Amino acid sequence: MRDEKVSVCDATLQMVEKSHEEGIETVWDRYQKQLPQCNYGMLGICCRNCTMGPCRIDPFGNGPQTGVCGATADVIVARNLLTQIATGTAAHSDHGRALAILFLNIVNKKAPSFYMSDSKKVLYLAIEMGIPVENRSIEKIAVTVGTKLLEDFGRQNAHGGLHFFNRAPEKRVEIWKRLNLLPRGIDREVVESMHRTHIGVDNDAASLLFQGIRTALADGWAGSMIATELSDVIYGTPTPVKTRVNLGVLKEDMVNIIVHGHELMISEMIVQAANDRRLLGRAEGVGAKGINVCGMCCSGIEILSRHGVPLVGNFLQQEFAIITGAVEAMVVDVQCILPSLVPLSKCYHTQFITTSSIAHFTGAMHLEFKESNAWETASKIVEIAVDNFKRRKREQVCIPQHSMETIGGFSTESIIGAFGGTLTPLVNAIECGQIRGIAGVVGCNNPKIRHDHGHLTLVRELIRNNILVVSTGCNAIACAKDGLLKTDAAEIAGDGLKSLCREIGIPPVLHMGSCVDNSRILTFIGALAKKLNCDISDLPVAGGAPEWMSQKAVSIATYLVGSGVSTVLGVVPPVLGSANVAELLLNKIEGFVGAKFSVEPDPLKAACLMIEHIEKKRSALFSDLKILEMETITSRRQDEDELLFTND
Ligand code: NFS
C-alpha cells in the first residue's frame, strides 16, 4: 500500500512502495525507529561540550536548572545554536575557498582541465572591488581578484572590509557597524564561534547569539557570495535554461550516472567526460544507447542552471534514485549525502563513488578528485559506470514515468536582464500593486514534514497572493517537479503577478540556484534597497524555509534575519528550552536588526505571516498605494495537495 502521508510527489511514492516490496529501509523507516525523539535535544537543553557532562536541564523546573559547570538553559541553548551556525557557515565558506583556490590555479595555469568561462564578470568584479583595470591584461586582473577574495577568509579585522559587504545599502552597513556585527574575516568568525562555545568562555546568551549573526553574515555576504561569483566566472553565469526534473529523467536504455552533492568541479567534468567519443563508443559496446548524466540536490542544480542537465530530485529522493535499480554510478562530493547510500547501493548494482578528500564513506569506492587529475578521474568514473551497465539487474529496474519540464538559471543578472536591464519595472509593479513584493523560499526536505508539501503549499499560496517567489536549493527542486517554474504556472498566480509574468515572460517562481546561491538573493535585495534608497528591512520582502533541516539552513536563516529579512521557519529549531533565547529570536531581535524569526509548521499560516509582513512593509514604503486584499486560507482549495500540472 502506498504511504501517501510521506510525500506529495508521485514518483517518490512509487519508489517508497517499491522499497517496501523489496524490504529496503529508507529515511522514513529510520525516522520512525527514532521516535519518540529526545525532548531534551528538541528543546536544545542538553550539553555535551565537556566531560563533566553530558548535562541536561529539566524543562519543568523540578530537576537541575544548570549543567555541572553552572551553564543555564539560556547559555546551553544559545551555545548549541551558535555551533550549528558556525558549522553551516564553515560548509558554505569552505566551498567558496575551494573555488577561490581553483580560480587562482586556473589563472596561474596550474589547472589544465579548467578555464574561465565568464571573463566579463571578472572585469565587473574587479571594478566593484576597486581593483585597477586600465592597461592590465585580464589574467593580471583575475590574479588580483582571486587573491583579494581569498584574503577575505583570513582577514583579521573589519576595517579592511570584506569585499561584497558594499552590496548592502549604506543604512544596513550602518546597523551592522553600530551593533558590531560586521564580520572581520570568514575563518575568524567561525573559529571565534568555536572558541566561544568552549567550556567556560562566552556565558551570555545574547552575546552568543550576536556572534551567531556575525558569523552567518560572513557566510551570506562573503563565503557563499565568493562561491557564487567565482562559480559564475569559472563555469559561466547562469541564464534561463529549460530541462526536466524528477526520477523519470533516468533512462532505461542508457548508462545512468548521478552526480550528487554541492561542488561543481566533479560534476562539470563528468558532464564533459560523458560526451567523450571513446566513452560513448564503450557505452554502445555494452548495449547502452548512450550515457545519461543527471544531477541530485545542489550539484544537480549547478549543472542544471548552466547546461540544462536533467535533475533527478531533492534531498529526500536520493535513496529512491538508487531504488529505481537503474543507476550505474552515484558520484558524490560533499554535504547532504546520506551515509545510508553505501549499504543501499550494495542492494542494487549501483557503484557508489566518493570523490572529496574531506568526505569519506566507509565501504565506498573512493576516487579522489584533484585539479591536476580532474579529466582522468572523471573519465575513469564514467568508464566504471559504463562497465557497470552489464551488471544491471533488469528485474530490479523500475523508473517512475514522472518528469516535469522546468526553467532554471535565474541569476541576479538574468533577472535584471529580464526586466530590461533595470529594476524600475519591478519597483513600479510593487508600487502600483500589480504585485505585493518578493519572497525568498529556500531550504531542505525533512522527514518530519510531508515531503514537498510544505514547499508547494507555501509557494502556491504566495504566488496566488501576487508575491513573486525567488527560490533555491531543495525548495526550487520541489517547485520544479510541480511545474511552478514553467511560464504557464503564472495561470495559478494572482491576476497582478500573472500579468507581470506574461509581460516579462518569466515564471512566477524564479529558480536562483543552489543553497550557496542564496547569496544571489542578498545581492538582488541589496540592489533593490539601493534603488529605493532604503534599508533591506524596509523592503516588502520575506524569507521562508518550510522543510529545513541542515546546519547550513540555520546559517542561511540567520543571515537573512541579520540582513533585515524576516523569515518563517516550518520546522521548530531546538531553542524552545530557553524562554529568553526564544523571546530574543522571535521578538526582541527585530528592535536591533529590523527583522525576526517566526516559526509556523502550517505552510498556509506561514504564507499568511509572510504576506502580512510584505504588505505592511509595502504600505510603509510607498504612500498612496493600492491595498491588496489577502486571498489566503479562506481561499484554500480542495485540491491543494494535488500536483499543479500532470507530468508530461
Ligand atoms: Ni541546501 Fe543543497 Fe537540499 Fe538543504 Fe542540502 S541539498 S545546500 S542544505 S538538503 S536545501
Short mmCIF file of N, CA, C and O in Angstrom, two decimals, residues 57-143:
data_model
loop_
_atom_site.label_atom_id
_atom_site.label_comp_id
_atom_site.label_asym_id
_atom_site.label_seq_id
_atom_site.Cartn_x
_atom_site.Cartn_y
_atom_site.Cartn_z
N ILE A 57 19.04 20.12 31.26
CA ILE A 57 18.25 20.98 32.13
C ILE A 57 16.82 20.44 32.18
O ILE A 57 16.28 20.04 31.14
N ASP A 58 16.24 20.43 33.36
CA ASP A 58 14.85 19.98 33.46
C ASP A 58 13.92 21.11 32.99
O ASP A 58 13.85 22.16 33.63
N PRO A 59 13.19 20.87 31.89
CA PRO A 59 12.36 21.96 31.35
C PRO A 59 11.17 22.30 32.25
O PRO A 59 10.58 23.36 32.11
N PHE A 60 10.83 21.40 33.19
CA PHE A 60 9.66 21.67 34.05
C PHE A 60 10.06 22.34 35.36
O PHE A 60 9.22 22.63 36.20
N GLY A 61 11.35 22.54 35.56
CA GLY A 61 11.80 23.24 36.76
C GLY A 61 11.88 22.37 38.00
O GLY A 61 12.15 22.86 39.09
N ASN A 62 11.65 21.06 37.82
CA ASN A 62 11.72 20.20 39.01
C ASN A 62 13.12 19.65 39.25
O ASN A 62 13.49 19.34 40.38
N GLY A 63 13.88 19.51 38.20
CA GLY A 63 15.23 18.95 38.32
C GLY A 63 16.27 20.04 38.13
O GLY A 63 15.99 21.24 38.32
N PRO A 64 17.50 19.63 37.72
CA PRO A 64 18.60 20.60 37.61
C PRO A 64 18.30 21.74 36.64
O PRO A 64 17.75 21.52 35.57
N GLN A 65 18.66 22.94 37.03
CA GLN A 65 18.47 24.12 36.19
C GLN A 65 19.79 24.64 35.62
O GLN A 65 19.82 25.66 34.93
N THR A 66 20.88 23.96 35.97
CA THR A 66 22.18 24.28 35.35
C THR A 66 22.93 22.99 35.08
O THR A 66 22.64 21.94 35.68
N GLY A 67 23.91 23.07 34.17
CA GLY A 67 24.81 21.95 33.96
C GLY A 67 25.82 21.90 35.12
O GLY A 67 25.81 22.78 36.00
N VAL A 68 26.72 20.92 35.10
CA VAL A 68 27.72 20.78 36.17
C VAL A 68 28.54 22.07 36.29
O VAL A 68 28.87 22.53 37.38
N CYS A 69 28.86 22.69 35.16
CA CYS A 69 29.69 23.91 35.19
C CYS A 69 28.90 25.13 35.65
O CYS A 69 29.47 26.17 35.96
N GLY A 70 27.58 25.02 35.69
CA GLY A 70 26.74 26.16 36.07
C GLY A 70 26.05 26.81 34.89
O GLY A 70 25.31 27.79 35.07
N ALA A 71 26.27 26.30 33.68
CA ALA A 71 25.62 26.90 32.50
C ALA A 71 24.10 26.73 32.60
O ALA A 71 23.60 25.65 32.91
N THR A 72 23.39 27.82 32.33
CA THR A 72 21.92 27.81 32.39
C THR A 72 21.34 27.31 31.07
O THR A 72 22.07 27.18 30.07
N ALA A 73 20.04 27.14 31.05
CA ALA A 73 19.36 26.75 29.80
C ALA A 73 19.63 27.81 28.72
O ALA A 73 19.85 27.48 27.55
N ASP A 74 19.62 29.09 29.10
CA ASP A 74 19.85 30.16 28.13
C ASP A 74 21.20 29.96 27.43
O ASP A 74 21.31 30.03 26.20
N VAL A 75 22.22 29.72 28.24
CA VAL A 75 23.57 29.59 27.68
C VAL A 75 23.68 28.32 26.84
O VAL A 75 24.23 28.34 25.73
N ILE A 76 23.13 27.23 27.35
CA ILE A 76 23.26 25.96 26.61
C ILE A 76 22.54 26.06 25.26
O ILE A 76 23.09 25.67 24.22
N VAL A 77 21.33 26.60 25.26
CA VAL A 77 20.57 26.72 24.01
C VAL A 77 21.31 27.63 23.02
O VAL A 77 21.48 27.29 21.84
N ALA A 78 21.77 28.79 23.49
CA ALA A 78 22.43 29.75 22.60
C ALA A 78 23.75 29.17 22.08
O ALA A 78 24.11 29.34 20.91
N ARG A 79 24.46 28.45 22.95
CA ARG A 79 25.74 27.86 22.55
C ARG A 79 25.52 26.79 21.47
O ARG A 79 26.24 26.72 20.49
N ASN A 80 24.48 25.96 21.67
CA ASN A 80 24.19 24.92 20.67
C ASN A 80 23.82 25.55 19.33
O ASN A 80 24.22 25.07 18.27
N LEU A 81 23.06 26.64 19.38
CA LEU A 81 22.66 27.30 18.13
C LEU A 81 23.88 27.89 17.43
O LEU A 81 24.04 27.77 16.21
N LEU A 82 24.75 28.50 18.21
CA LEU A 82 25.96 29.08 17.61
C LEU A 82 26.82 28.00 16.94
O LEU A 82 27.37 28.22 15.86
N THR A 83 26.89 26.83 17.57
CA THR A 83 27.66 25.74 16.96
C THR A 83 27.06 25.36 15.60
O THR A 83 27.79 25.13 14.63
N GLN A 84 25.73 25.34 15.52
CA GLN A 84 25.08 25.00 14.24
C GLN A 84 25.38 26.06 13.18
O GLN A 84 25.66 25.75 12.03
N ILE A 85 25.31 27.32 13.59
CA ILE A 85 25.57 28.40 12.63
C ILE A 85 27.01 28.32 12.14
O ILE A 85 27.29 28.46 10.94
N ALA A 86 27.94 28.08 13.06
CA ALA A 86 29.35 28.02 12.66
C ALA A 86 29.59 26.86 11.70
O ALA A 86 30.34 26.99 10.72
N THR A 87 28.92 25.74 11.94
CA THR A 87 29.08 24.58 11.05
C THR A 87 28.54 24.90 9.66
O THR A 87 29.17 24.60 8.64
N GLY A 88 27.37 25.51 9.62
CA GLY A 88 26.77 25.86 8.33
C GLY A 88 27.64 26.86 7.58
O GLY A 88 27.87 26.72 6.36
N THR A 89 28.12 27.86 8.30
CA THR A 89 28.99 28.86 7.67
C THR A 89 30.26 28.21 7.14
O THR A 89 30.72 28.51 6.03
N ALA A 90 30.81 27.30 7.93
CA ALA A 90 32.04 26.63 7.52
C ALA A 90 31.81 25.84 6.23
O ALA A 90 32.63 25.86 5.30
N ALA A 91 30.66 25.16 6.15
CA ALA A 91 30.38 24.32 4.98
C ALA A 91 30.28 25.17 3.71
O ALA A 91 30.93 24.90 2.69
N HIS A 92 29.48 26.23 3.77
CA HIS A 92 29.35 27.10 2.59
C HIS A 92 30.68 27.75 2.24
O HIS A 92 31.06 27.86 1.07
N SER A 93 31.38 28.20 3.27
CA SER A 93 32.56 29.02 3.02
C SER A 93 33.74 28.18 2.55
O SER A 93 34.56 28.64 1.76
N ASP A 94 33.83 26.95 3.05
CA ASP A 94 34.91 26.08 2.57
C ASP A 94 34.73 25.80 1.08
O ASP A 94 35.70 25.69 0.33
N HIS A 95 33.49 25.70 0.67
CA HIS A 95 33.14 25.56 -0.74
C HIS A 95 33.67 26.79 -1.50
O HIS A 95 34.29 26.69 -2.56
N GLY A 96 33.41 27.98 -0.92
CA GLY A 96 33.89 29.23 -1.55
C GLY A 96 35.40 29.27 -1.63
O GLY A 96 35.99 29.67 -2.64
N ARG A 97 36.05 28.81 -0.56
CA ARG A 97 37.53 28.82 -0.54
C ARG A 97 38.07 27.90 -1.66
O ARG A 97 39.01 28.25 -2.37
N ALA A 98 37.45 26.71 -1.80
CA ALA A 98 37.91 25.77 -2.83
C ALA A 98 37.83 26.43 -4.20
O ALA A 98 38.74 26.27 -5.05
N LEU A 99 36.77 27.20 -4.42
CA LEU A 99 36.62 27.86 -5.73
C LEU A 99 37.65 28.98 -5.91
O LEU A 99 38.16 29.19 -7.01
N ALA A 100 37.95 29.69 -4.81
CA ALA A 100 38.95 30.77 -4.91
C ALA A 100 40.31 30.18 -5.25
O ALA A 100 41.06 30.72 -6.08
N ILE A 101 40.63 29.04 -4.63
CA ILE A 101 41.93 28.40 -4.91
C ILE A 101 41.96 27.88 -6.35
O ILE A 101 42.93 28.07 -7.07
N LEU A 102 40.84 27.24 -6.75
CA LEU A 102 40.78 26.75 -8.14
C LEU A 102 40.93 27.91 -9.12
O LEU A 102 41.66 27.81 -10.11
N PHE A 103 40.24 29.00 -8.84
CA PHE A 103 40.28 30.15 -9.73
C PHE A 103 41.73 30.66 -9.89
O PHE A 103 42.21 30.91 -11.00
N LEU A 104 42.43 30.77 -8.76
CA LEU A 104 43.82 31.24 -8.83
C LEU A 104 44.68 30.24 -9.60
O LEU A 104 45.56 30.63 -10.38
N ASN A 105 44.44 28.96 -9.39
CA ASN A 105 45.20 27.96 -10.14
C ASN A 105 44.90 28.03 -11.63
O ASN A 105 45.79 27.84 -12.46
N ILE A 106 43.66 28.33 -11.98
CA ILE A 106 43.32 28.45 -13.40
C ILE A 106 44.10 29.62 -14.01
O ILE A 106 44.75 29.48 -15.05
N VAL A 107 44.05 30.78 -13.33
CA VAL A 107 44.70 31.96 -13.94
C VAL A 107 46.22 31.83 -13.89
O VAL A 107 46.92 32.39 -14.72
N ASN A 108 46.73 31.04 -12.95
CA ASN A 108 48.18 30.80 -12.91
C ASN A 108 48.58 29.57 -13.73
O ASN A 108 49.69 29.07 -13.60
N LYS A 109 47.64 29.07 -14.52
CA LYS A 109 47.86 27.94 -15.44
C LYS A 109 48.33 26.67 -14.71
O LYS A 109 49.17 25.92 -15.19
N LYS A 110 47.76 26.45 -13.55
CA LYS A 110 48.11 25.22 -12.81
C LYS A 110 46.95 24.23 -12.78
O LYS A 110 47.01 23.24 -12.05
N ALA A 111 45.86 24.54 -13.47
CA ALA A 111 44.72 23.61 -13.50
C ALA A 111 44.33 23.42 -14.96
O ALA A 111 43.38 24.03 -15.45
N PRO A 112 45.06 22.55 -15.66
CA PRO A 112 44.95 22.47 -17.12
C PRO A 112 43.57 22.10 -17.66
O PRO A 112 43.23 22.46 -18.78
N SER A 113 42.74 21.39 -16.88
CA SER A 113 41.44 20.97 -17.42
C SER A 113 40.37 22.05 -17.25
O SER A 113 39.22 21.86 -17.64
N PHE A 114 40.74 23.19 -16.65
CA PHE A 114 39.74 24.21 -16.35
C PHE A 114 40.07 25.53 -17.05
O PHE A 114 41.23 25.79 -17.36
N TYR A 115 39.06 26.33 -17.26
CA TYR A 115 39.29 27.66 -17.84
C TYR A 115 38.21 28.61 -17.33
O TYR A 115 37.23 28.19 -16.72
N MET A 116 38.44 29.91 -17.57
CA MET A 116 37.48 30.93 -17.15
C MET A 116 36.39 31.03 -18.21
O MET A 116 36.68 31.31 -19.36
N SER A 117 35.14 30.83 -17.81
CA SER A 117 34.07 30.90 -18.81
C SER A 117 33.52 32.31 -18.97
O SER A 117 32.97 32.65 -19.99
N ASP A 118 33.59 33.12 -17.90
CA ASP A 118 32.97 34.43 -17.96
C ASP A 118 33.98 35.51 -17.55
O ASP A 118 33.97 35.98 -16.41
N SER A 119 34.85 35.87 -18.50
CA SER A 119 35.90 36.84 -18.14
C SER A 119 35.32 38.25 -17.98
O SER A 119 35.87 39.08 -17.28
N LYS A 120 34.14 38.50 -18.60
CA LYS A 120 33.48 39.79 -18.41
C LYS A 120 33.16 40.00 -16.93
O LYS A 120 33.29 41.07 -16.37
N LYS A 121 32.73 38.92 -16.30
CA LYS A 121 32.35 39.02 -14.89
C LYS A 121 33.58 39.33 -14.03
O LYS A 121 33.46 40.03 -13.02
N VAL A 122 34.74 38.82 -14.42
CA VAL A 122 35.98 39.13 -13.68
C VAL A 122 36.20 40.64 -13.71
O VAL A 122 36.56 41.26 -12.70
N LEU A 123 35.96 41.21 -14.87
CA LEU A 123 36.14 42.65 -15.03
C LEU A 123 35.16 43.42 -14.13
O LEU A 123 35.55 44.35 -13.43
N TYR A 124 33.91 43.00 -14.15
CA TYR A 124 32.91 43.66 -13.28
C TYR A 124 33.30 43.55 -11.81
O TYR A 124 33.21 44.50 -11.05
N LEU A 125 33.75 42.33 -11.43
CA LEU A 125 34.13 42.13 -10.03
C LEU A 125 35.30 43.05 -9.67
O LEU A 125 35.32 43.67 -8.60
N ALA A 126 36.27 43.14 -10.58
CA ALA A 126 37.45 43.98 -10.32
C ALA A 126 37.02 45.43 -10.11
O ALA A 126 37.45 46.08 -9.15
N ILE A 127 36.15 45.92 -10.98
CA ILE A 127 35.71 47.32 -10.85
C ILE A 127 34.96 47.49 -9.53
O ILE A 127 35.21 48.44 -8.78
N GLU A 128 34.10 46.54 -9.22
CA GLU A 128 33.34 46.61 -7.96
C GLU A 128 34.28 46.60 -6.76
O GLU A 128 34.04 47.27 -5.76
N MET A 129 35.38 45.85 -6.86
CA MET A 129 36.30 45.72 -5.73
C MET A 129 37.36 46.82 -5.70
O MET A 129 38.25 46.81 -4.86
N GLY A 130 37.27 47.75 -6.63
CA GLY A 130 38.21 48.87 -6.66
C GLY A 130 39.60 48.47 -7.15
O GLY A 130 40.61 49.12 -6.82
N ILE A 131 39.66 47.43 -7.95
CA ILE A 131 40.96 46.97 -8.49
C ILE A 131 41.21 47.67 -9.82
O ILE A 131 40.32 47.70 -10.68
N PRO A 132 42.41 48.25 -10.02
CA PRO A 132 42.68 48.93 -11.29
C PRO A 132 42.58 47.96 -12.48
O PRO A 132 43.07 46.84 -12.41
N VAL A 133 41.91 48.41 -13.54
CA VAL A 133 41.76 47.56 -14.72
C VAL A 133 42.38 48.16 -15.98
O VAL A 133 42.62 47.45 -16.96
N GLU A 134 42.66 49.47 -15.92
CA GLU A 134 43.21 50.15 -17.10
C GLU A 134 44.56 49.57 -17.48
O GLU A 134 45.42 49.36 -16.61
N ASN A 135 44.75 49.30 -18.74
CA ASN A 135 46.01 48.81 -19.27
C ASN A 135 46.54 47.56 -18.57
O ASN A 135 47.74 47.39 -18.42
N ARG A 136 45.64 46.74 -18.07
CA ARG A 136 46.08 45.48 -17.45
C ARG A 136 45.42 44.32 -18.18
O ARG A 136 44.25 44.41 -18.58
N SER A 137 46.15 43.23 -18.34
CA SER A 137 45.56 42.07 -19.01
C SER A 137 44.52 41.43 -18.10
O SER A 137 44.57 41.58 -16.87
N ILE A 138 43.58 40.71 -18.71
CA ILE A 138 42.53 40.06 -17.92
C ILE A 138 43.14 39.06 -16.94
O ILE A 138 42.66 38.87 -15.82
N GLU A 139 44.26 38.43 -17.33
CA GLU A 139 44.91 37.46 -16.44
C GLU A 139 45.42 38.16 -15.18
O GLU A 139 45.25 37.66 -14.07
N LYS A 140 46.05 39.33 -15.39
CA LYS A 140 46.59 40.05 -14.22
C LYS A 140 45.45 40.52 -13.31
O LYS A 140 45.53 40.44 -12.09
N ILE A 141 44.39 41.02 -13.95
CA ILE A 141 43.23 41.47 -13.16
C ILE A 141 42.67 40.29 -12.37
O ILE A 141 42.37 40.38 -11.18
N ALA A 142 42.57 39.14 -13.06
CA ALA A 142 42.00 37.95 -12.42
C ALA A 142 42.83 37.50 -11.22
O ALA A 142 42.28 37.10 -10.19
N VAL A 143 44.14 37.58 -11.33
CA VAL A 143 45.00 37.18 -10.20
C VAL A 143 44.71 38.07 -9.00
O VAL A 143 44.58 37.60 -7.87
#
